């Protein structure tokens, strides 16, 4: 009963494909042949119809000639009845020449009338020598004799007189003749002008078609080519070629209406149409013209279908060979992976191929074998799963999906090698295939009691990580190399331009810009890495919201102005100006969003930051930050993936605007870490709105409710701003301070209002004027107001822009103070407290150079280049620098020095021998008098929050991330050690 798996007969399948190909090609050719026959049949019908039209025209022409002959014959009959003499008859004929020529249409068609009369030859023309002329031998005489009194026509022939001239002067005529009696024979000659032009310039659908009309004697009566006129088709010459005559002979013996012939080496389709009057129309149609118009499309279609059929054959053959290879590979894989295999023929439901199964089951019926294994499964739920997977009906369904291996695991009693049975986890697979043309399902089994699912999961994770790493490296390679190339390039140029100071400074400035861009990329990557690794920590400390906003406006007002973009900050209902949260991360979020808004907003566009305190609950302050722009917007499809790292709208976005595609991903993750929400609305071509909702803790710092209760209720203020919303906002802030306030949106109106109030009992105590107004700017408005009100009333200019350029002018026109927008409650309150009654013109800010002259620093840095740069910059600030290359040297230098030798230590973290944290702990534990008090500041590239926590825990006082911002470093040193001469 044992059977072996049938080997799959792929040769038979390929042979069947080949036979199918041959059948399809033959069928295609048959269809093409039918199409050609139909097309030729239609062409033959067309030719016959044209021939019939020509015959009708020819018959009509001959009929008209005969009618004219009948008229002339009547005249002759009447004259003959008078029995004139020969001379009288000859003279009379000449007198009728013009009459008969006019009736025929002119001498171009009419040639003359002659007759035999009383032994002579009378004629209507007077030229020529007819002394030797014998009418009885002429063609027309013989035909008239044969007609025996009936009207007859002759074939074209050369006239008697023309035969005496050269060939170039001859022409053909045809005659209408009639025998009057045995002595009188009448000849009416007609030139073949109209017959000649019968076929010339005649339209025929196929370009190059030639038409010949000839009589039974071979004389060509008319043709489409005038060169052939006047020749006999049966007598080949220089014009009527032998090949044309041969073609005519071939057609005479052919049974077809159209035959392919060669005339002068050109393939032609020849059609002859014989007429009952003895004439024949010969039609020569260029074969290639017929092919182009009738058969080219058919030929191309046939060629396409045949090529397509060969392509299908080739593809099917490749598929069969691929299936064969797949079967061999699958067989090899399954043989290696599964210990037990059997096959089920889907037509007969007979199993074969497994000796153990044949021993267990007395028959080869798969239904019986299935019942045996179903009984070995103890769990009822697993029995249901087993039935859904391996029952006969389940196998029939599975046979519809070829070569797909499906597996499930079942717990059952499984026969071991020693013949005993043991409860085991059996992985069972099924795979449908075709064996020897029969649908077959293979069932595969193996014992997988030791589950390998953990290994599979680890492998999948490793592969995913590998792909992510490759993608990351590919993107970052480009992003980092771009600014790095600029840095190296500008530095190379700078080295070559040492003699040109301006050029060298330009290169160094550009290198600095590229370096800062590179730093921003690295910071973004570090932030993403920190967020994804879970190392990002959110700080909770008090910070001032107005200070945060002012730092943003300082940056983006300048950027927006440079792009000619309107930038505005609007504050609503902000009562808690101090809150608890991570100001650094809030600043980072708004920086990213505003940077994108300015970047993607074209010239004359608008960018707006709205800050609104939306409520308070459970010691939480809820704020909403909205960044609006009128930029290029984003597509709906991109909105679904915009927060994915490295994602940008398209390649042109990266090319035109730059960026890494990390900013929005960082914003989204930071907002999520701060338990907030980030929403976006955008429409391409119209702009974008990002909405950030964050919750902050309340702080004991001074808020509006805790501000000084000093009363400003007697003060009156005038607010002048060309934006009504700005006027209303400032008015609301002043009214909270108790100030009565009026608003105007025009400088001119403000000047008139001040004049009117000066004479009233309610003059204004001060006015706040926007600098950048359209009709009259703030400086001019202040100048005119100061002119009318004198020096007593304070005038305050409010501006969103850098006001350093207008300080001197503002002082000249009498401005007392300049304040920056956006205005906050605390800003106005402090201004009222500090300036009301102390009116001094504002002075220009004076920058102060950093000077740490006389102070000593221990600098610990293992990198030689970093050490060189730091020593140079610190020395220029007046610091005395002592260097150490690792933590151990720093520890030894500090402990060996006397008290007061060093005022501070700048400590790198990652160093050989002893790192910065270990050195700091050793310094703090040493017995040196300054061990606990000396400021130790970390200067390190380790910039994560966890790194900051680690250095502070080691005993350092502060942390500064590399690359070093030396302004920040000097500010930090000033906090810890002050400035000026070293104290004794």
PDB file of N, CA and C in Angstrom, residues 506-553:
ATOM      1  N   UNK A 506      34.875  87.233   6.632  1.00  0.00           N
ATOM      2  CA  UNK A 506      33.640  86.691   6.041  1.00  0.00           C
ATOM      3  C   UNK A 506      33.639  85.161   6.063  1.00  0.00           C
ATOM      4  N   UNK A 507      34.770  84.550   5.682  1.00  0.00           N
ATOM      5  CA  UNK A 507      34.860  83.085   5.680  1.00  0.00           C
ATOM      6  C   UNK A 507      34.698  82.519   7.087  1.00  0.00           C
ATOM      7  N   UNK A 508      35.314  83.195   8.074  1.00  0.00           N
ATOM      8  CA  UNK A 508      35.201  82.726   9.460  1.00  0.00           C
ATOM      9  C   UNK A 508      33.767  82.859   9.975  1.00  0.00           C
ATOM     10  N   UNK A 509      33.102  83.947   9.602  1.00  0.00           N
ATOM     11  CA  UNK A 509      31.704  84.125  10.014  1.00  0.00           C
ATOM     12  C   UNK A 509      30.817  83.052   9.393  1.00  0.00           C
ATOM     13  N   UNK A 510      31.045  82.752   8.098  1.00  0.00           N
ATOM     14  CA  UNK A 510      30.259  81.704   7.446  1.00  0.00           C
ATOM     15  C   UNK A 510      30.540  80.340   8.062  1.00  0.00           C
ATOM     16  N   UNK A 511      31.798  80.093   8.442  1.00  0.00           N
ATOM     17  CA  UNK A 511      32.137  78.840   9.115  1.00  0.00           C
ATOM     18  C   UNK A 511      31.395  78.730  10.432  1.00  0.00           C
ATOM     19  N   UNK A 512      31.296  79.863  11.142  1.00  0.00           N
ATOM     20  CA  UNK A 512      30.576  79.869  12.417  1.00  0.00           C
ATOM     21  C   UNK A 512      29.103  79.567  12.223  1.00  0.00           C
ATOM     22  N   UNK A 513      28.509  80.145  11.164  1.00  0.00           N
ATOM     23  CA  UNK A 513      27.089  79.873  10.873  1.00  0.00           C
ATOM     24  C   UNK A 513      26.879  78.393  10.576  1.00  0.00           C
ATOM     25  N   UNK A 514      27.753  77.826   9.733  1.00  0.00           N
ATOM     26  CA  UNK A 514      27.622  76.402   9.389  1.00  0.00           C
ATOM     27  C   UNK A 514      27.841  75.532  10.621  1.00  0.00           C
ATOM     28  N   UNK A 515      28.785  75.943  11.490  1.00  0.00           N
ATOM     29  CA  UNK A 515      29.050  75.159  12.695  1.00  0.00           C
ATOM     30  C   UNK A 515      27.845  75.160  13.627  1.00  0.00           C
ATOM     31  N   UNK A 516      27.185  76.319  13.741  1.00  0.00           N
ATOM     32  CA  UNK A 516      25.983  76.381  14.582  1.00  0.00           C
ATOM     33  C   UNK A 516      24.863  75.539  14.000  1.00  0.00           C
ATOM     34  N   UNK A 517      24.758  75.514  12.658  1.00  0.00           N
ATOM     35  CA  UNK A 517      23.757  74.655  12.023  1.00  0.00           C
ATOM     36  C   UNK A 517      24.054  73.181  12.302  1.00  0.00           C
ATOM     37  N   UNK A 518      25.349  72.823  12.221  1.00  0.00           N
ATOM     38  CA  UNK A 518      25.751  71.446  12.535  1.00  0.00           C
ATOM     39  C   UNK A 518      25.427  71.116  13.985  1.00  0.00           C
ATOM     40  N   UNK A 519      25.661  72.066  14.873  1.00  0.00           N
ATOM     41  CA  UNK A 519      25.347  71.842  16.287  1.00  0.00           C
ATOM     42  C   UNK A 519      23.854  71.618  16.488  1.00  0.00           C
ATOM     43  N   UNK A 520      23.026  72.404  15.781  1.00  0.00           N
ATOM     44  CA  UNK A 520      21.572  72.226  15.916  1.00  0.00           C
ATOM     45  C   UNK A 520      21.139  70.840  15.449  1.00  0.00           C
ATOM     46  N   UNK A 521      21.777  70.343  14.347  1.00  0.00           N
ATOM     47  CA  UNK A 521      21.457  68.993  13.867  1.00  0.00           C
ATOM     48  C   UNK A 521      21.821  67.963  14.922  1.00  0.00           C
ATOM     49  N   UNK A 522      23.018  68.116  15.499  1.00  0.00           N
ATOM     50  CA  UNK A 522      23.463  67.161  16.526  1.00  0.00           C
ATOM     51  C   UNK A 522      22.556  67.229  17.748  1.00  0.00           C
ATOM     52  N   UNK A 523      22.174  68.442  18.143  1.00  0.00           N
ATOM     53  CA  UNK A 523      21.265  68.571  19.288  1.00  0.00           C
ATOM     54  C   UNK A 523      19.936  67.892  19.023  1.00  0.00           C
ATOM     55  N   UNK A 524      19.416  68.065  17.784  1.00  0.00           N
ATOM     56  CA  UNK A 524      18.157  67.395  17.436  1.00  0.00           C
ATOM     57  C   UNK A 524      18.292  65.888  17.517  1.00  0.00           C
ATOM     58  N   UNK A 525      19.392  65.368  16.957  1.00  0.00           N
ATOM     59  CA  UNK A 525      19.602  63.922  16.995  1.00  0.00           C
ATOM     60  C   UNK A 525      19.720  63.431  18.432  1.00  0.00           C
ATOM     61  N   UNK A 526      20.456  64.175  19.263  1.00  0.00           N
ATOM     62  CA  UNK A 526      20.603  63.792  20.672  1.00  0.00           C
ATOM     63  C   UNK A 526      19.263  63.833  21.398  1.00  0.00           C
ATOM     64  N   UNK A 527      18.456  64.848  21.058  1.00  0.00           N
ATOM     65  CA  UNK A 527      17.139  64.930  21.694  1.00  0.00           C
ATOM     66  C   UNK A 527      16.271  63.739  21.319  1.00  0.00           C
ATOM     67  N   UNK A 528      16.258  63.403  20.001  1.00  0.00           N
ATOM     68  CA  UNK A 528      15.485  62.245  19.552  1.00  0.00           C
ATOM     69  C   UNK A 528      15.978  60.983  20.252  1.00  0.00           C
ATOM     70  N   UNK A 529      17.295  60.822  20.302  1.00  0.00           N
ATOM     71  CA  UNK A 529      17.871  59.639  20.950  1.00  0.00           C
ATOM     72  C   UNK A 529      17.504  59.592  22.411  1.00  0.00           C
ATOM     73  N   UNK A 530      17.575  60.743  23.088  1.00  0.00           N
ATOM     74  CA  UNK A 530      17.249  60.795  24.513  1.00  0.00           C
ATOM     75  C   UNK A 530      15.789  60.480  24.763  1.00  0.00           C
ATOM     76  N   UNK A 531      14.916  61.008  23.889  1.00  0.00           N
ATOM     77  CA  UNK A 531      13.477  60.759  24.048  1.00  0.00           C
ATOM     78  C   UNK A 531      13.170  59.288  23.839  1.00  0.00           C
ATOM     79  N   UNK A 532      13.695  58.715  22.752  1.00  0.00           N
ATOM     80  CA  UNK A 532      13.377  57.323  22.429  1.00  0.00           C
ATOM     81  C   UNK A 532      13.986  56.339  23.421  1.00  0.00           C
ATOM     82  N   UNK A 533      15.119  56.713  24.027  1.00  0.00           N
ATOM     83  CA  UNK A 533      15.740  55.818  25.007  1.00  0.00           C
ATOM     84  C   UNK A 533      15.158  55.988  26.401  1.00  0.00           C
ATOM     85  N   UNK A 534      14.312  56.997  26.576  1.00  0.00           N
ATOM     86  CA  UNK A 534      13.701  57.217  27.888  1.00  0.00           C
ATOM     87  C   UNK A 534      14.577  58.007  28.843  1.00  0.00           C
ATOM     88  N   UNK A 535      15.682  58.595  28.364  1.00  0.00           N
ATOM     89  CA  UNK A 535      16.592  59.344  29.227  1.00  0.00           C
ATOM     90  C   UNK A 535      16.176  60.802  29.390  1.00  0.00           C
ATOM     91  N   UNK A 536      15.252  61.267  28.553  1.00  0.00           N
ATOM     92  CA  UNK A 536      14.829  62.664  28.628  1.00  0.00           C
ATOM     93  C   UNK A 536      14.007  62.883  29.897  1.00  0.00           C
ATOM     94  N   UNK A 537      14.444  63.839  30.712  1.00  0.00           N
ATOM     95  CA  UNK A 537      13.754  64.171  31.952  1.00  0.00           C
ATOM     96  C   UNK A 537      13.199  65.593  31.836  1.00  0.00           C
ATOM     97  N   UNK A 538      11.992  65.785  32.364  1.00  0.00           N
ATOM     98  CA  UNK A 538      11.346  67.089  32.331  1.00  0.00           C
ATOM     99  C   UNK A 538      11.589  67.785  33.658  1.00  0.00           C
ATOM    100  N   UNK A 539      12.125  69.010  33.571  1.00  0.00           N
ATOM    101  CA  UNK A 539      12.450  69.781  34.766  1.00  0.00           C
ATOM    102  C   UNK A 539      11.200  70.487  35.299  1.00  0.00           C
ATOM    103  N   UNK A 540      11.139  70.654  36.590  1.00  0.00           N
ATOM    104  CA  UNK A 540      10.052  71.390  37.229  1.00  0.00           C
ATOM    105  C   UNK A 540      10.669  72.487  38.077  1.00  0.00           C
ATOM    106  N   UNK A 541      10.747  73.671  37.530  1.00  0.00           N
ATOM    107  CA  UNK A 541      11.268  74.813  38.273  1.00  0.00           C
ATOM    108  C   UNK A 541      10.530  76.055  37.816  1.00  0.00           C
ATOM    109  N   UNK A 542      10.530  77.060  38.676  1.00  0.00           N
ATOM    110  CA  UNK A 542       9.793  78.286  38.377  1.00  0.00           C
ATOM    111  C   UNK A 542      10.492  79.063  37.266  1.00  0.00           C
ATOM    112  N   UNK A 543       9.696  79.592  36.368  1.00  0.00           N
ATOM    113  CA  UNK A 543      10.255  80.455  35.335  1.00  0.00           C
ATOM    114  C   UNK A 543       9.254  81.539  34.982  1.00  0.00           C
ATOM    115  N   UNK A 544       9.790  82.606  34.389  1.00  0.00           N
ATOM    116  CA  UNK A 544       9.014  83.784  34.071  1.00  0.00           C
ATOM    117  C   UNK A 544       8.561  83.735  32.610  1.00  0.00           C
ATOM    118  N   UNK A 545       7.252  83.689  32.383  1.00  0.00           N
ATOM    119  CA  UNK A 545       6.715  83.597  31.024  1.00  0.00           C
ATOM    120  C   UNK A 545       7.072  84.818  30.188  1.00  0.00           C
ATOM    121  N   UNK A 546       6.944  86.054  30.693  1.00  0.00           N
ATOM    122  CA  UNK A 546       7.349  87.208  29.874  1.00  0.00           C
ATOM    123  C   UNK A 546       8.798  87.141  29.434  1.00  0.00           C
ATOM    124  N   UNK A 547       9.688  86.687  30.342  1.00  0.00           N
ATOM    125  CA  UNK A 547      11.087  86.576  29.958  1.00  0.00           C
ATOM    126  C   UNK A 547      11.270  85.564  28.826  1.00  0.00           C
ATOM    127  N   UNK A 548      10.526  84.443  28.897  1.00  0.00           N
ATOM    128  CA  UNK A 548      10.571  83.437  27.835  1.00  0.00           C
ATOM    129  C   UNK A 548      10.098  84.028  26.507  1.00  0.00           C
ATOM    130  N   UNK A 549       9.000  84.771  26.566  1.00  0.00           N
ATOM    131  CA  UNK A 549       8.444  85.344  25.335  1.00  0.00           C
ATOM    132  C   UNK A 549       9.380  86.390  24.750  1.00  0.00           C
ATOM    133  N   UNK A 550       9.983  87.227  25.609  1.00  0.00           N
ATOM    134  CA  UNK A 550      10.900  88.254  25.116  1.00  0.00           C
ATOM    135  C   UNK A 550      12.111  87.632  24.428  1.00  0.00           C
ATOM    136  N   UNK A 551      12.599  86.514  24.960  1.00  0.00           N
ATOM    137  CA  UNK A 551      13.737  85.858  24.302  1.00  0.00           C
ATOM    138  C   UNK A 551      13.350  85.350  22.918  1.00  0.00           C
ATOM    139  N   UNK A 552      12.109  84.901  22.759  1.00  0.00           N
ATOM    140  CA  UNK A 552      11.641  84.437  21.451  1.00  0.00           C
ATOM    141  C   UNK A 552      11.452  85.594  20.485  1.00  0.00           C
ATOM    142  N   UNK A 553      10.815  86.677  20.978  1.00  0.00           N
ATOM    143  CA  UNK A 553      10.552  87.805  20.081  1.00  0.00           C
ATOM    144  C   UNK A 553      11.848  88.455  19.618  1.00  0.00           C
TER     145      UNK A 553
END
